[in-house]
mmCIF file of C-alpha atoms and ligand atoms in Angstrom:
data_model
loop_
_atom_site.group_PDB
_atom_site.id
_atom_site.type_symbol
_atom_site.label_atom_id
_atom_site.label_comp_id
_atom_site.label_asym_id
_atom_site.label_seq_id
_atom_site.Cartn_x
_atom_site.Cartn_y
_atom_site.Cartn_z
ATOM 1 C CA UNK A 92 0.000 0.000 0.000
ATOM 2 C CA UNK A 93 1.543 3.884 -0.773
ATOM 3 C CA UNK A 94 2.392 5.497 2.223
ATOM 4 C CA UNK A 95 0.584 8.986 3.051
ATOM 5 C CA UNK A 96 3.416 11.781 3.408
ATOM 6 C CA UNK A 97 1.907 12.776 6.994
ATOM 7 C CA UNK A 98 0.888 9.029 8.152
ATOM 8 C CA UNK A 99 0.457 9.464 11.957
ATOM 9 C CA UNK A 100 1.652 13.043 12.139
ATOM 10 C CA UNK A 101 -0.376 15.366 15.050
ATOM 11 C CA UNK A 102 -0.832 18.779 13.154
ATOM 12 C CA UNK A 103 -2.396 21.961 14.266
ATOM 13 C CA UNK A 104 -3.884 24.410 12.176
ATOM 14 C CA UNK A 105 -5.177 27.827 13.226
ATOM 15 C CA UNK A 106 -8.078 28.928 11.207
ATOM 16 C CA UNK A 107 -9.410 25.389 10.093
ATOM 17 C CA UNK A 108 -13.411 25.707 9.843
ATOM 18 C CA UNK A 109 -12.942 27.417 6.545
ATOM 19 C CA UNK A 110 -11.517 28.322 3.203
ATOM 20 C CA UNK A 111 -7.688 27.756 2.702
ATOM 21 C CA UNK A 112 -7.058 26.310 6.249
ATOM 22 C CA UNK A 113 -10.547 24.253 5.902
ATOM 23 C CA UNK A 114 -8.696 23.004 2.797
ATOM 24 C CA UNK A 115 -5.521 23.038 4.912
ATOM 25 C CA UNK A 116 -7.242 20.365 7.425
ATOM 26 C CA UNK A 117 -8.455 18.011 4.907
ATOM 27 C CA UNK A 118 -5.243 17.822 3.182
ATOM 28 C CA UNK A 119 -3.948 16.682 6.044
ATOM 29 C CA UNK A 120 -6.658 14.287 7.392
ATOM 30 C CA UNK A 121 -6.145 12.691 3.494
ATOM 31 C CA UNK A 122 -2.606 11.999 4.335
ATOM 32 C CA UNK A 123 -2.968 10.243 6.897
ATOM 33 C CA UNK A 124 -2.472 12.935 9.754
ATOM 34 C CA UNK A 125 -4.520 13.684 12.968
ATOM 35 C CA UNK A 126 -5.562 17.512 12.923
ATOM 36 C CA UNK A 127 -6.504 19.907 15.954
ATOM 37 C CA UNK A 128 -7.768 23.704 14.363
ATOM 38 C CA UNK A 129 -8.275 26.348 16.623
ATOM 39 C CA UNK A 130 -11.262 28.629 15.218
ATOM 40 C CA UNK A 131 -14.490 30.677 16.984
ATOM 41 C CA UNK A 132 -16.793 28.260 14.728
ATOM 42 C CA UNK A 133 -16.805 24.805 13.823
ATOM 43 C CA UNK A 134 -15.919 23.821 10.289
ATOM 44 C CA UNK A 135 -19.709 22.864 8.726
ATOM 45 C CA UNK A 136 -18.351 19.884 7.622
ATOM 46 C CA UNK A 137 -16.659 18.788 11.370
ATOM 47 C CA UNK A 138 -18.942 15.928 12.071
ATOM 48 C CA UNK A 139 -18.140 13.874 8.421
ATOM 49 C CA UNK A 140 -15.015 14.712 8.802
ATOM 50 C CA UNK A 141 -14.080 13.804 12.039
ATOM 51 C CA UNK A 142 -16.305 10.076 11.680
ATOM 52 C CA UNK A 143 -13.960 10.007 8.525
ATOM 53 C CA UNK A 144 -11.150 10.251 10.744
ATOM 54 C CA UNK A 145 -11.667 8.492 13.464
ATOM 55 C CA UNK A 146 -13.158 5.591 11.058
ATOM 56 C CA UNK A 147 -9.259 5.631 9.570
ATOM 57 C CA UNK A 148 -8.028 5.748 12.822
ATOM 58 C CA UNK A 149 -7.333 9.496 13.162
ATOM 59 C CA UNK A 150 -8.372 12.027 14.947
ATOM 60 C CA UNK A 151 -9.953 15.677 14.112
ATOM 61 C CA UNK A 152 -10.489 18.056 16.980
ATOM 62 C CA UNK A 153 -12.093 21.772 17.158
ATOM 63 C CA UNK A 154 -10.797 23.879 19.958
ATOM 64 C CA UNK A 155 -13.131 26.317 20.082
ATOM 65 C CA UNK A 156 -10.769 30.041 20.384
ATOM 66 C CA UNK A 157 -10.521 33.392 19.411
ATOM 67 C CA UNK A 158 -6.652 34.005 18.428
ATOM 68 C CA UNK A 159 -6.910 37.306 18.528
ATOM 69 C CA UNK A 160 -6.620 36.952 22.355
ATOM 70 C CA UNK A 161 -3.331 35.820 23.289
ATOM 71 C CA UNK A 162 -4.066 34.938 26.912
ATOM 72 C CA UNK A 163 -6.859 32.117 25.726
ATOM 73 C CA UNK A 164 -4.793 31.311 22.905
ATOM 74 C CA UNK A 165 -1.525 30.605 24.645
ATOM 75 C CA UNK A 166 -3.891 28.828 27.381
ATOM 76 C CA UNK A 167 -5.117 26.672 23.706
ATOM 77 C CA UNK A 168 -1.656 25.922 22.805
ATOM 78 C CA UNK A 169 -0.237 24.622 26.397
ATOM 79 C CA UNK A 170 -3.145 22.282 26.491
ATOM 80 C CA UNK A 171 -2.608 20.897 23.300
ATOM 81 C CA UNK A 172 1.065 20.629 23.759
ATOM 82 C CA UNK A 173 0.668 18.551 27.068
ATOM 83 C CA UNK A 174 -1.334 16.439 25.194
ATOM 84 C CA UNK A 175 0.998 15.518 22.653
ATOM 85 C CA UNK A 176 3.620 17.911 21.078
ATOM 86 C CA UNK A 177 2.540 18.716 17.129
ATOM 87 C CA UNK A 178 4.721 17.583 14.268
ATOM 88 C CA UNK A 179 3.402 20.517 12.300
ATOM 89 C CA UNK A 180 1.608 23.771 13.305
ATOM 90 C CA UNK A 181 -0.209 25.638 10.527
ATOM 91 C CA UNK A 182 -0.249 29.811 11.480
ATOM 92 C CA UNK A 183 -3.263 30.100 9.120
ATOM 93 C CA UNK A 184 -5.937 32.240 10.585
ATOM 94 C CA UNK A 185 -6.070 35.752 9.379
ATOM 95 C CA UNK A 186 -8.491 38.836 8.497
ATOM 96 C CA UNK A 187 -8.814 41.971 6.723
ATOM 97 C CA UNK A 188 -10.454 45.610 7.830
ATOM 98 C CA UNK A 189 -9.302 47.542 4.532
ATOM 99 C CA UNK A 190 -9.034 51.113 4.147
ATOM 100 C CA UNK A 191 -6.873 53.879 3.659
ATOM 101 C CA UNK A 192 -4.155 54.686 6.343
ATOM 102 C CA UNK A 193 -5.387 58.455 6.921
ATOM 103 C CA UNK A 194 -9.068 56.581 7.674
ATOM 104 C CA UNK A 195 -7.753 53.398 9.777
ATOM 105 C CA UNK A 196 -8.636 53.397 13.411
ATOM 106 C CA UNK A 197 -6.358 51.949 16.344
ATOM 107 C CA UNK A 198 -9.034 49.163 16.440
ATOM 108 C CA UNK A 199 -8.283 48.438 12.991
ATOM 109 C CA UNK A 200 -4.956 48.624 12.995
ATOM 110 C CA UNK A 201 -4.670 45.819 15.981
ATOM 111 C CA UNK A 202 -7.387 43.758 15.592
ATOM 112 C CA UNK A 203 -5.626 42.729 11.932
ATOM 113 C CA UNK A 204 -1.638 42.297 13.754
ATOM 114 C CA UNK A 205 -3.113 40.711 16.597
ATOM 115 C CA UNK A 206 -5.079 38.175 14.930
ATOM 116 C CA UNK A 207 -2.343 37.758 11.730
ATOM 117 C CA UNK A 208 0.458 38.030 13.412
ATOM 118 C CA UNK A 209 0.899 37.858 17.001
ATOM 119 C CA UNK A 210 -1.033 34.990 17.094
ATOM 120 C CA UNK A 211 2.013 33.357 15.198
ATOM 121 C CA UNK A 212 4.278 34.263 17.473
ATOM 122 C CA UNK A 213 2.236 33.141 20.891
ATOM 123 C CA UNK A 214 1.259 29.392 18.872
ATOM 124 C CA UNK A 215 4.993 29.396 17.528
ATOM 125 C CA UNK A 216 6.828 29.824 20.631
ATOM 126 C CA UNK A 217 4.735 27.318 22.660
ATOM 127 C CA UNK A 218 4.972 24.709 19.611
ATOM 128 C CA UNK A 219 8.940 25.074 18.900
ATOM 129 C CA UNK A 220 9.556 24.600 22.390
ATOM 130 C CA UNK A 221 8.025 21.444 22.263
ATOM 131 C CA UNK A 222 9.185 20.585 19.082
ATOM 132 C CA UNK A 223 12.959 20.969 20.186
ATOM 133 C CA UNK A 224 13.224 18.930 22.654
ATOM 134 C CA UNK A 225 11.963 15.926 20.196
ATOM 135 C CA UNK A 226 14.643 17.516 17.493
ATOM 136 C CA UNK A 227 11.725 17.542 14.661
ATOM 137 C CA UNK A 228 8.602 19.236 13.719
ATOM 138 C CA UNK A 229 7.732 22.057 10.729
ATOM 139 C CA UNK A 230 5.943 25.252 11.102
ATOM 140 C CA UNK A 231 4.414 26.966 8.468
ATOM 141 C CA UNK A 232 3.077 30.461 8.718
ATOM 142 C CA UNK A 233 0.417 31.325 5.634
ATOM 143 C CA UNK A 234 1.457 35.269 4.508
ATOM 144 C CA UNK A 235 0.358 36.858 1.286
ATOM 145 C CA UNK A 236 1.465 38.134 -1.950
ATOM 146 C CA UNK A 237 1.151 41.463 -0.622
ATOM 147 C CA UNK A 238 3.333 41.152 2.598
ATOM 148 C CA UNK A 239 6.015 41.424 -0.153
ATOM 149 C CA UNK A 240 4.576 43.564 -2.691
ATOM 150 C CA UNK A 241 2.519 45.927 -0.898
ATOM 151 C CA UNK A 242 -0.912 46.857 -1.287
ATOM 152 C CA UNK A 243 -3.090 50.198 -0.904
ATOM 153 C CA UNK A 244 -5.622 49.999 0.969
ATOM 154 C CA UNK A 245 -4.001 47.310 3.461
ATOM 155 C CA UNK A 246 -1.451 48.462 5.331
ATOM 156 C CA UNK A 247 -2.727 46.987 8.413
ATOM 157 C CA UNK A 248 -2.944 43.452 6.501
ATOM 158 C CA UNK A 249 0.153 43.873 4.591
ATOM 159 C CA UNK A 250 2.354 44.656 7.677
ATOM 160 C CA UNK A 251 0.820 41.897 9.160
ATOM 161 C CA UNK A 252 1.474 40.017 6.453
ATOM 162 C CA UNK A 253 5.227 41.156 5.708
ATOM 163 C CA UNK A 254 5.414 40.275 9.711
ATOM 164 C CA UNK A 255 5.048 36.922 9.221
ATOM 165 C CA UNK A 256 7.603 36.724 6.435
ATOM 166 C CA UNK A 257 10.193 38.240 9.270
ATOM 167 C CA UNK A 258 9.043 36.203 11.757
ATOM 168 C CA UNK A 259 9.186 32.936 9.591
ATOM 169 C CA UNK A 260 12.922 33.596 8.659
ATOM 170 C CA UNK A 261 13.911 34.515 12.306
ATOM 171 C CA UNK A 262 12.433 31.436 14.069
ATOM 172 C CA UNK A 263 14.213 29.588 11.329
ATOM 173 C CA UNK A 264 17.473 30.545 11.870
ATOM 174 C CA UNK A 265 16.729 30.229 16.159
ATOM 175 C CA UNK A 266 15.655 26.683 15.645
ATOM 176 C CA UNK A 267 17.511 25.046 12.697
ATOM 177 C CA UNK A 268 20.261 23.476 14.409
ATOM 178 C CA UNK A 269 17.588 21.856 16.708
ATOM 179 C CA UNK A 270 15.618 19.513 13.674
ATOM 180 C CA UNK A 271 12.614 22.440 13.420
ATOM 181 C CA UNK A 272 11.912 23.942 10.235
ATOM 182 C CA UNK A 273 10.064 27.411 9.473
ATOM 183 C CA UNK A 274 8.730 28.099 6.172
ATOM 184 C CA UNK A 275 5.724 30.424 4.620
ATOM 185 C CA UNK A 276 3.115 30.639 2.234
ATOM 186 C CA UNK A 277 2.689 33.577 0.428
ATOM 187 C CA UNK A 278 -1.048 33.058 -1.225
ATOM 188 C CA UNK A 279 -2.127 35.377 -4.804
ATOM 189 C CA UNK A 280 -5.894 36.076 -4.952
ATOM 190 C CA UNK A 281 -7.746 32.744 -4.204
ATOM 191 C CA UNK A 282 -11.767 32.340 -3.826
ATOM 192 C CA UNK A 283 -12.607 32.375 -0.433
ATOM 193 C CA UNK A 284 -15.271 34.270 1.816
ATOM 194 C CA UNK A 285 -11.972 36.157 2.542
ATOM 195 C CA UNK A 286 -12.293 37.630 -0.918
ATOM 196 C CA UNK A 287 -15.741 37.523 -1.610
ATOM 197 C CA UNK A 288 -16.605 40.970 -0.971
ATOM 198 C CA UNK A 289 -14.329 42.279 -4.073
ATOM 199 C CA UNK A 290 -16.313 44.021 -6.591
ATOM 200 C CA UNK A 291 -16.292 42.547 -9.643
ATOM 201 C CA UNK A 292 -14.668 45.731 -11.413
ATOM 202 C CA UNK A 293 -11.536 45.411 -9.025
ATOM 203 C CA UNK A 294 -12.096 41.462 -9.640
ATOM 204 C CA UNK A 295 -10.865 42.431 -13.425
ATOM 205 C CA UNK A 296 -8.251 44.684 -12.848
ATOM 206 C CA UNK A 297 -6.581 41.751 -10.455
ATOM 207 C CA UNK A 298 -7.221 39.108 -12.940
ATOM 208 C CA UNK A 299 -5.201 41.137 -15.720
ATOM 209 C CA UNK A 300 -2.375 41.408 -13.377
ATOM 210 C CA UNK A 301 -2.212 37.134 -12.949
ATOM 211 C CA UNK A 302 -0.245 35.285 -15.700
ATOM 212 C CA UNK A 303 -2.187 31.876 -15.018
ATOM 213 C CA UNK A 304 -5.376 34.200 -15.734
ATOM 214 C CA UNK A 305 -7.834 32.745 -13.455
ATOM 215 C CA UNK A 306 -7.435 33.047 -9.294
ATOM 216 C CA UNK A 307 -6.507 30.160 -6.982
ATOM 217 C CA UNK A 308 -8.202 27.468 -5.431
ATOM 218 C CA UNK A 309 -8.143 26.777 -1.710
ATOM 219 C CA UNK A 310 -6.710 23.260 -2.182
ATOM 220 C CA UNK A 311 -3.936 24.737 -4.655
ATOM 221 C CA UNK A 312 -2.537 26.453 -1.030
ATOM 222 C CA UNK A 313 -3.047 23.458 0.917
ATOM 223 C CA UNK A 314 -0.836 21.263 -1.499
ATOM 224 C CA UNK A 315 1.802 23.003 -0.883
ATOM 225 C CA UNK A 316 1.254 23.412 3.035
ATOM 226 C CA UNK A 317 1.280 19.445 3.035
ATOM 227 C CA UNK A 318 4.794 19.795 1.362
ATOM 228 C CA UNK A 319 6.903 21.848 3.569
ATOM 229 C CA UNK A 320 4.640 20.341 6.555
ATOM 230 C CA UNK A 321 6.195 16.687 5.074
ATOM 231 C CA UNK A 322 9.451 15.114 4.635
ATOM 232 C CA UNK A 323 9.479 15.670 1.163
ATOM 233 C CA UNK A 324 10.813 19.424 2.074
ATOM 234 C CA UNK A 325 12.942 18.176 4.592
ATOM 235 C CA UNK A 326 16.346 20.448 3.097
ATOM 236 C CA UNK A 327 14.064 23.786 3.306
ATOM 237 C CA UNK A 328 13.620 26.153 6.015
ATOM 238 C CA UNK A 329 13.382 30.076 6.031
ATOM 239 C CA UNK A 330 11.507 30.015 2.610
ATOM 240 C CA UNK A 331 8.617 32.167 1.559
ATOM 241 C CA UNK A 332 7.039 30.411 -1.502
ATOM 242 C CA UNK A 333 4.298 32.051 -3.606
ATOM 243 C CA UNK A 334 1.223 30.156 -4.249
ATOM 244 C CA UNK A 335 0.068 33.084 -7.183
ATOM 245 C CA UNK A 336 -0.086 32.173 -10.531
ATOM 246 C CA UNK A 337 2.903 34.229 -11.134
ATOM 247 C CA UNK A 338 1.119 37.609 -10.336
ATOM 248 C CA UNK A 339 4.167 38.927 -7.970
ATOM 249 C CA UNK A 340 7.578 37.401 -10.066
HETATM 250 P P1 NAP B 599 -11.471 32.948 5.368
HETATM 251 O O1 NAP B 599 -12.204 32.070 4.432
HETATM 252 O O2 NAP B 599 -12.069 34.232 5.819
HETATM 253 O O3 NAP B 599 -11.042 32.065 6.650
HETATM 254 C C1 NAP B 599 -10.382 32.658 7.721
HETATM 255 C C2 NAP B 599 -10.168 31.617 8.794
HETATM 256 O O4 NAP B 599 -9.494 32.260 9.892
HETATM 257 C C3 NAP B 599 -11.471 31.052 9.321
HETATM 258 O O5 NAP B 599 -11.311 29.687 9.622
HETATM 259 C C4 NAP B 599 -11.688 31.850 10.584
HETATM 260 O O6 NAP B 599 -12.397 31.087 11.551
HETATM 261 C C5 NAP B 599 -10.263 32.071 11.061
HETATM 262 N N1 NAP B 599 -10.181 33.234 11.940
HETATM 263 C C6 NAP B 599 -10.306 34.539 11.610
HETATM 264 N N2 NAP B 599 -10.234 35.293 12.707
HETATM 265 C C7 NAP B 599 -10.051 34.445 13.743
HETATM 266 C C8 NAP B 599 -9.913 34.626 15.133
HETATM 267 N N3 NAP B 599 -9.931 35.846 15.702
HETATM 268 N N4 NAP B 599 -9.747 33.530 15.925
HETATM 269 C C9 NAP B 599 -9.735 32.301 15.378
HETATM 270 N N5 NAP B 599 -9.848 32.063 14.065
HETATM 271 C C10 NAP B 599 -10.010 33.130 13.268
HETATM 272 O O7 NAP B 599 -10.061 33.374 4.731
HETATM 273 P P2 NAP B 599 -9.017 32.572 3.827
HETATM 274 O O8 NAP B 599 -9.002 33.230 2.520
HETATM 275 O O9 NAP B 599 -9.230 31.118 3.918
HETATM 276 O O10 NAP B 599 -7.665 33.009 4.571
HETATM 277 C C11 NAP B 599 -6.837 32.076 5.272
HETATM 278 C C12 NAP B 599 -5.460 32.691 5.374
HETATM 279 O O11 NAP B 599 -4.928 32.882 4.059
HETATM 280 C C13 NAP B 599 -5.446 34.066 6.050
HETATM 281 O O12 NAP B 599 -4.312 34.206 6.856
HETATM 282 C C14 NAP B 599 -5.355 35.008 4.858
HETATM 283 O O13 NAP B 599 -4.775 36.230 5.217
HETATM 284 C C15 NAP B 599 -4.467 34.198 3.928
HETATM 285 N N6 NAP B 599 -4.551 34.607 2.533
HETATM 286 C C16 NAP B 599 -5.722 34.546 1.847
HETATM 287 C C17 NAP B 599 -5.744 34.959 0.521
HETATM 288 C C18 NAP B 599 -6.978 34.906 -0.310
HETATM 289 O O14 NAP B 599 -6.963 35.415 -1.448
HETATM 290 N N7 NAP B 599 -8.075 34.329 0.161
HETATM 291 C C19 NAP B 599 -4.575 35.455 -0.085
HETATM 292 C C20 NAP B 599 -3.406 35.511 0.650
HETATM 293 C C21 NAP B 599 -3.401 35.073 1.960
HETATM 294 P P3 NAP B 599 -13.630 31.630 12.456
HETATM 295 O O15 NAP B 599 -14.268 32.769 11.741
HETATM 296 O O16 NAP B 599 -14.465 30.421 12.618
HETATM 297 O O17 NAP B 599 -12.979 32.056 13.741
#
């Protein structure tokens, strides 16, 4: 029988009940991994897929958390760590409140770092801890095309975003020499409810601007997440790689 890439590997994924860490979760499940996502609301699908899981001998859990709130998050993260420490831990969740810097409040400003990025760095440092001592385990952090490129409109987001890329390359050098990799995504313009609420106009003018011509699926992000989460990427570390159909080379 072919071996799954993740066969009895405990992942975590922030932001699991939908979109590209929804995708993110099944991925995993598929290859043969157990799969704890933190979210506020349960993926629609949780039920099927966890009798799926369990009936294959895996497990998929819900914690139920807001990671915007880094005293119940890093209170989510020490439990699930003294259960078992995670092979891989997916920094996934993420939102937007777009709008011009001279109109952005405070609120604004935080509620996108805290919930992008410092959420990151609170799951991250519990996680790599753990991961040390066993000398193995690979966090990925999910950024954007525009934490590199920029974007007006989102400089809340995109700091957030360019944050991550920092943060990723940082950890990675801190916890090489210990067996721990750190890599990120960097996601284009893929259809999710993230990204339902662009007009169709601006829709065009984004579309011109991809080479592949057409946006991203969820599961297109999630393939690659299963890759640096699995052996297969075992010689990478520090890496940002862009999931975009070429629409920031
Ligand atoms: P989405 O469909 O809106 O899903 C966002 C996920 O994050 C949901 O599972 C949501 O769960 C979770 N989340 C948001 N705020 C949370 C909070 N405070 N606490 C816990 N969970 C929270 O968005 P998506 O498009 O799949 O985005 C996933 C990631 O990809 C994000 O980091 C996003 O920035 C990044 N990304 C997306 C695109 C794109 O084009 N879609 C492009 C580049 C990067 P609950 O609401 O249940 O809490």
């Amino acid at each position: 029988m072919e071996r799954l890439v993740l066969e009895g590997k405990r992942c975590v994924v922030t932001g699991g009940s939908r979109g590209i860490g929804l995708a993110i979760v099944k991925a995993f499940l598929a290859e043969g991994a157990s799969v704890e996502y933190y979210a506020r609301s349960r993926a629609d699908e949780h039920d099927e897929l966890a009798a799926a899981a369990a009936a294959a001998g895996r497990e998929l859990l819900w914690t139920a958390c807001d990671v915007s709130d880094a005293v119940a998050l890093e209170a989510a993260i020490e439990a699930t760590v003294g259960r078992a420490a995670p092979d891989v831990v997916v920094n996934n969740a993420g939102v937007t409140r777009d709008g011009l810097v001279f109109r952005m409040s405070l609120d604004d400003w935080h509620a996108v770092l805290d919930t992008n990025l410092t959420s990151a760095f609170v799951v991250a440092r519990t996680a790599a801890r753990a991961m040390i001592k066993r000398r193995a385990g690979s966090i990925i952090n999910v950024s954007s095309v525009v934490g590199i490129t920029g974007n007006g409109g989102q400089t809340n987001y995109s700091s957030s975003k360019a944050g991550l890329i920092g943060f990723t390359k940082s950890l990675a050098r801190e916890v090489a020499s210990r067996g721990v990799r750190v890599n990120a995504v960097a996601p284009g313009f893929v259809d999710t409810a993230m990204t339902e609420a662009i007009s169709d106009e601006a829709r065009v003018k984004l579309l011109a601007q991809i080479p592949l011509g057409r946006t991203g699926t969820a599961d297109e992000i999630a393939s690659v997440v299963v890759f640096l989460a699995s052996s297969m990427s075992s010689y990478i570390t520090g890496e940002v790689i862009k999931i975009d159909g070429g629409m920031a080379m």
